[in-house]
CSV table of C-alpha atoms in Angstrom, one decimal:
chain,number,residue,atom,x,y,z
A,7,MET,CA,-121.6,62.0,-76.5
A,8,LYS,CA,-123.5,58.7,-76.7
A,9,HIS,CA,-125.3,58.0,-80.0
A,10,TYR,CA,-129.0,57.1,-79.8
A,11,TYR,CA,-129.0,55.6,-83.3
A,12,LEU,CA,-127.4,52.6,-84.9
A,13,ASP,CA,-125.2,52.9,-88.0
A,14,LEU,CA,-126.6,50.8,-90.8
A,15,ASP,CA,-124.3,50.0,-93.7
A,16,LEU,CA,-124.6,48.0,-96.9
A,17,ILE,CA,-122.6,45.1,-95.6
A,18,ARG,CA,-125.2,44.4,-93.0
A,19,LEU,CA,-128.1,45.0,-95.4
A,20,ALA,CA,-126.6,42.6,-97.9
A,21,THR,CA,-127.1,39.8,-95.3
A,22,GLU,CA,-130.8,40.2,-95.1
A,23,ASP,CA,-133.0,37.3,-96.2
A,24,GLY,CA,-133.9,37.6,-99.9
A,25,ALA,CA,-131.2,40.2,-100.7
A,26,VAL,CA,-129.3,40.0,-103.9
A,27,HIS,CA,-126.3,42.3,-104.4
A,28,LEU,CA,-123.3,43.3,-106.5
A,29,ASP,CA,-120.2,43.7,-104.3
A,30,LYS,CA,-122.4,44.6,-101.4
A,31,GLN,CA,-122.7,48.1,-102.9
A,32,PHE,CA,-125.8,47.6,-105.0
A,33,ILE,CA,-128.5,45.7,-103.2
A,34,LEU,CA,-132.0,44.6,-104.2
A,35,ILE,CA,-134.7,43.3,-101.8
A,36,ASP,CA,-138.4,42.6,-102.5
A,37,THR,CA,-141.3,40.8,-101.0
A,38,PHE,CA,-142.9,39.6,-104.3
A,39,ASP,CA,-142.5,35.9,-103.8
A,40,GLU,CA,-142.6,35.5,-100.1
A,41,MET,CA,-142.5,37.8,-97.1
A,42,THR,CA,-139.1,37.0,-95.9
A,43,GLU,CA,-138.3,37.1,-92.2
A,44,GLY,CA,-135.8,40.0,-92.6
A,45,VAL,CA,-138.1,42.3,-94.5
A,46,GLN,CA,-141.2,41.4,-92.5
A,47,ALA,CA,-139.4,42.2,-89.3
A,48,GLY,CA,-138.1,45.4,-90.8
A,49,SER,CA,-134.7,44.3,-89.6
A,50,PHE,CA,-132.9,46.8,-91.9
A,51,PHE,CA,-134.5,49.5,-89.8
A,52,VAL,CA,-134.6,47.4,-86.7
A,53,ASN,CA,-137.4,49.4,-85.1
A,54,HIS,CA,-134.8,51.7,-83.7
A,55,PRO,CA,-133.3,54.9,-85.1
A,56,VAL,CA,-130.6,54.1,-87.7
A,57,LYS,CA,-128.3,56.4,-89.6
A,58,LEU,CA,-127.9,55.3,-93.3
A,59,SER,CA,-124.5,55.2,-94.9
A,60,PHE,CA,-126.1,54.7,-98.3
A,61,THR,CA,-129.0,55.9,-100.4
A,62,VAL,CA,-132.2,53.8,-100.4
A,63,VAL,CA,-135.2,53.8,-102.8
A,64,ILE,CA,-138.3,52.0,-101.7
A,65,PHE,CA,-141.3,51.3,-103.9
A,66,CYS,CA,-144.7,50.3,-102.4
A,67,ILE,CA,-146.7,48.2,-104.7
A,68,SER,CA,-149.5,47.3,-102.2
A,69,GLY,CA,-150.3,47.6,-98.6
A,70,TRP,CA,-148.5,50.2,-96.5
A,71,MET,CA,-145.3,50.7,-94.7
A,72,LYS,CA,-144.5,53.3,-91.9
A,73,PHE,CA,-141.4,55.2,-91.2
A,74,GLN,CA,-140.0,58.1,-89.2
A,75,ILE,CA,-137.4,60.1,-91.1
A,76,SER,CA,-135.7,63.0,-89.5
A,77,LEU,CA,-138.4,63.0,-86.8
A,78,GLN,CA,-141.2,63.3,-89.3
A,79,ASN,CA,-143.7,60.4,-89.7
A,80,TYR,CA,-144.5,59.0,-93.1
A,81,VAL,CA,-146.7,56.3,-94.5
A,82,LEU,CA,-145.8,54.6,-97.8
A,83,ASN,CA,-149.0,53.7,-99.6
A,84,PRO,CA,-149.5,51.8,-102.9
A,85,ASN,CA,-147.8,53.5,-105.9
A,86,ASP,CA,-145.6,55.6,-103.6
A,87,ILE,CA,-141.8,55.9,-103.9
A,88,LEU,CA,-139.6,56.8,-100.9
A,89,ILE,CA,-136.1,58.1,-101.4
A,90,VAL,CA,-133.9,58.4,-98.4
A,91,GLN,CA,-130.4,59.9,-98.8
A,92,GLU,CA,-127.1,58.9,-97.2
A,93,GLY,CA,-126.7,60.4,-93.7
A,94,THR,CA,-130.4,60.5,-92.9
A,95,ILE,CA,-131.6,59.2,-89.5
A,96,GLY,CA,-134.7,57.1,-89.9
A,97,GLU,CA,-136.7,54.4,-88.2
A,98,TYR,CA,-138.9,51.6,-89.6
A,99,ARG,CA,-142.3,51.6,-87.9
A,100,GLY,CA,-144.0,48.5,-89.4
A,101,MET,CA,-145.9,47.3,-92.5
A,102,SER,CA,-149.2,45.7,-93.3
A,103,GLU,CA,-149.4,42.0,-93.9
A,104,ASP,CA,-150.2,42.4,-97.5
A,105,ALA,CA,-147.4,44.9,-98.2
A,106,LYS,CA,-145.4,44.3,-101.3
A,107,ILE,CA,-142.2,46.4,-101.2
A,108,VAL,CA,-139.2,46.8,-103.4
A,109,VAL,CA,-135.9,48.1,-101.9
A,110,ILE,CA,-133.0,49.4,-103.9
A,111,ALA,CA,-129.9,50.4,-101.8
A,112,LEU,CA,-126.9,52.1,-103.4
A,113,GLY,CA,-123.5,52.9,-102.2
A,114,ASN,CA,-122.1,56.4,-102.7
A,115,GLU,CA,-120.2,55.4,-105.8
A,116,TYR,CA,-123.2,53.9,-107.5
A,117,PHE,CA,-125.5,56.8,-106.5
A,118,GLN,CA,-123.2,59.4,-107.8
A,119,MET,CA,-122.9,57.6,-111.1
A,120,THR,CA,-126.7,57.6,-111.6
A,121,ASN,CA,-127.2,61.1,-110.1
A,122,GLN,CA,-125.0,63.3,-112.2
A,123,PHE,CA,-128.0,65.3,-113.4
A,124,GLY,CA,-129.7,65.5,-110.0
A,125,ALA,CA,-126.6,66.8,-108.2
A,126,ASN,CA,-127.0,70.0,-110.2
A,127,THR,CA,-130.7,70.5,-109.7
A,128,PRO,CA,-133.0,71.5,-106.9
A,129,PHE,CA,-134.2,67.9,-106.7
A,130,LYS,CA,-131.7,66.9,-104.1
A,131,GLN,CA,-133.0,69.5,-101.6
A,132,TRP,CA,-136.6,68.7,-102.7
A,133,LEU,CA,-136.0,65.1,-101.7
A,134,TYR,CA,-134.5,66.1,-98.4
A,135,THR,CA,-137.7,67.8,-97.4
A,136,SER,CA,-140.2,65.7,-99.3
A,137,PRO,CA,-139.0,62.1,-99.6
A,138,ILE,CA,-142.2,60.5,-100.8
A,139,CYS,CA,-143.7,60.9,-104.3
A,140,HIS,CA,-146.9,59.3,-105.5
A,141,LEU,CA,-146.6,57.6,-109.0
A,142,LYS,CA,-149.3,56.8,-111.5
A,143,PRO,CA,-150.1,53.1,-111.9
A,144,GLU,CA,-148.5,53.0,-115.3
A,145,ASP,CA,-145.3,54.7,-113.9
A,146,ILE,CA,-145.0,52.1,-111.1
A,147,GLN,CA,-145.5,49.3,-113.6
A,148,GLU,CA,-142.7,50.6,-115.7
A,149,ALA,CA,-140.4,51.0,-112.7
A,150,MET,CA,-141.2,47.4,-111.7
A,151,THR,CA,-140.4,46.2,-115.3
A,152,VAL,CA,-137.0,47.9,-115.0
A,153,TYR,CA,-136.5,46.4,-111.5
A,154,GLY,CA,-137.2,42.9,-112.8
A,155,LEU,CA,-134.5,43.4,-115.4
A,156,MET,CA,-132.1,44.7,-112.7
A,157,LYS,CA,-132.8,41.6,-110.5
A,158,GLN,CA,-132.2,39.3,-113.4
A,159,LYS,CA,-129.0,41.0,-114.4
A,160,ILE,CA,-127.5,41.1,-110.9
A,161,THR,CA,-127.6,37.3,-110.7
A,162,GLU,CA,-125.6,36.9,-113.9
A,163,LYS,CA,-122.3,36.3,-112.1
A,164,ASP,CA,-120.5,35.3,-115.3
A,165,ASN,CA,-121.3,38.6,-116.9
A,166,PRO,CA,-118.3,41.0,-116.7
A,167,PHE,CA,-120.5,44.0,-117.6
A,168,ARG,CA,-123.1,43.5,-114.8
A,169,LYS,CA,-122.1,46.8,-113.2
A,170,GLU,CA,-122.4,48.8,-116.3
A,171,ALA,CA,-125.8,47.2,-117.2
A,172,LEU,CA,-127.2,47.9,-113.7
A,173,MET,CA,-126.1,51.5,-113.9
A,174,GLY,CA,-127.9,51.8,-117.2
A,175,TYR,CA,-131.1,50.4,-115.7
A,176,MET,CA,-130.6,52.7,-112.6
A,177,GLN,CA,-130.3,55.7,-114.8
A,178,VAL,CA,-133.6,54.9,-116.4
A,179,LEU,CA,-135.2,54.8,-112.9
A,180,THR,CA,-133.4,58.0,-111.9
A,181,TYR,CA,-134.5,60.0,-114.9
A,182,ASN,CA,-138.0,58.7,-114.6
A,183,THR,CA,-138.0,59.7,-110.9
A,184,TYR,CA,-137.0,63.3,-111.9
A,185,LYS,CA,-140.0,63.2,-114.3
A,186,TYR,CA,-142.3,62.1,-111.5
A,187,LEU,CA,-141.0,64.8,-109.2
A,188,ILE,CA,-141.5,67.5,-111.9
A,189,HIS,CA,-145.1,66.5,-112.3
A,190,HIS,CA,-145.5,66.2,-108.5
A,191,GLU,CA,-144.1,69.7,-108.1
A,192,GLU,CA,-146.4,71.2,-110.7
A,193,ASN,CA,-149.4,69.5,-109.1
A,194,SER,CA,-148.5,70.7,-105.7
A,195,LYS,CA,-148.0,74.4,-106.6
A,196,ILE,CA,-151.7,75.2,-106.0
A,197,GLU,CA,-151.5,73.5,-102.6
A,198,LYS,CA,-148.3,75.3,-101.7
A,199,GLU,CA,-149.9,78.6,-102.6
A,200,ARG,CA,-152.7,77.9,-100.1
A,201,LYS,CA,-150.2,77.4,-97.3
A,202,SER,CA,-150.5,79.9,-94.5
A,203,ARG,CA,-147.5,82.1,-93.6
A,204,GLN,CA,-147.3,80.2,-90.3
A,205,GLN,CA,-147.0,76.9,-92.0
A,206,GLU,CA,-144.3,78.2,-94.2
A,207,ILE,CA,-142.4,79.5,-91.1
A,208,TYR,CA,-142.7,76.1,-89.4
A,209,ASP,CA,-141.5,74.2,-92.5
A,210,SER,CA,-138.5,76.6,-92.9
A,211,PHE,CA,-137.7,76.2,-89.2
A,212,ILE,CA,-137.6,72.3,-89.4
A,213,LYS,CA,-135.6,72.6,-92.6
A,214,GLU,CA,-133.0,74.9,-90.9
A,215,ILE,CA,-132.8,72.6,-87.9
A,216,GLN,CA,-132.0,69.6,-90.1
A,217,LYS,CA,-129.1,71.5,-91.6
A,218,ASN,CA,-127.7,73.2,-88.5
A,219,TYR,CA,-128.7,71.3,-85.3
A,220,THR,CA,-125.2,69.9,-84.8
A,221,LYS,CA,-123.7,73.4,-84.3
A,222,GLU,CA,-126.6,75.7,-83.5
A,223,ARG,CA,-129.2,74.9,-80.8
A,224,SER,CA,-130.7,78.3,-79.8
A,225,ILE,CA,-134.1,79.5,-80.8
A,226,SER,CA,-132.7,82.9,-81.4
A,227,TYR,CA,-130.4,81.6,-84.1
A,228,TYR,CA,-133.2,80.1,-86.1
A,229,ALA,CA,-135.4,83.1,-85.5
A,230,ASP,CA,-132.7,85.3,-87.0
A,231,LEU,CA,-132.4,83.1,-90.0
A,232,LEU,CA,-136.2,83.5,-90.6
A,233,CYS,CA,-136.1,87.2,-89.9
A,234,ILE,CA,-138.6,87.0,-87.1
A,235,THR,CA,-138.4,87.3,-83.3
A,236,PRO,CA,-137.8,84.2,-81.1
A,237,LYS,CA,-141.1,84.8,-79.3
A,238,TYR,CA,-143.0,84.8,-82.6
A,239,LEU,CA,-141.2,81.7,-83.9
A,240,SER,CA,-142.0,79.9,-80.7
A,241,GLN,CA,-145.7,80.9,-81.0
A,242,VAL,CA,-145.9,79.8,-84.6
A,243,VAL,CA,-144.2,76.4,-84.1
A,244,ARG,CA,-146.4,75.8,-81.1
A,245,LYS,CA,-149.6,76.6,-83.0
A,246,VAL,CA,-148.7,74.6,-86.1
A,247,SER,CA,-147.2,71.5,-84.5
A,248,GLY,CA,-148.5,71.5,-81.0
A,249,ARG,CA,-144.9,71.4,-79.7
A,250,PHE,CA,-142.5,74.0,-78.6
A,251,ALA,CA,-139.6,75.1,-80.8
A,252,GLY,CA,-137.1,74.1,-78.2
A,253,ASP,CA,-138.5,70.5,-78.1
A,254,TRP,CA,-137.9,70.1,-81.8
A,255,ILE,CA,-134.3,71.3,-81.5
A,256,ASN,CA,-133.7,69.0,-78.5
A,257,ASP,CA,-135.1,66.0,-80.4
A,258,PHE,CA,-132.7,66.4,-83.2
A,259,VAL,CA,-129.8,66.8,-80.8
A,260,ILE,CA,-130.8,63.7,-78.9
A,261,LEU,CA,-130.4,61.6,-82.1
A,262,THR,CA,-126.7,62.6,-82.5
């Protein structure tokens, strides 16, 4: 079957204007000094669906940046952090002229080294369904201080311990991110409690499609998972999203 997305790897990302990297497995890109042509054009998302072979963390310092991730639209605003995991299909949709963005891209080896705690927590699944987290100004400032140290360290080509130092800085960012997510989760509990049963069904439906669309494409299958009838699932999805359940399934299938 023909793929409707492009495969994006770290080797290609490392060639972007303004990118600095370690062995093309740990890549830093930002727009602090000058809006480089590569980042301005969003060429690492190429305005076309791409499947990531790495994990990417994007901080928005000012302005905004738009994405579509797993068919969901997101806007990255000031003090937001976006985390997109390896294997995700996403699309860059543009940014404002005043956008200041930091991109950290990690190969699987590097991500696993900094994610030993997260691999054994619910955070990984949380990030899969909620990739954006809003940070406090002081938190984003701390993250940018760490990023500055990382950018300085990665250019020390005569330093035989660059990798270990970068992993140390990345672990600081990782554990701080877990802290942000805990606070975000606590603050969103009240909002979650207000969700209607229909919204919960819709959210669960999308989540199950993301996990199973490559092998299961019938509405009945997803209705059984949610312990409701196919007719009711279709009615709920139509009411909440304005689209039919089958349309959502087909869209996921088209991207593969």
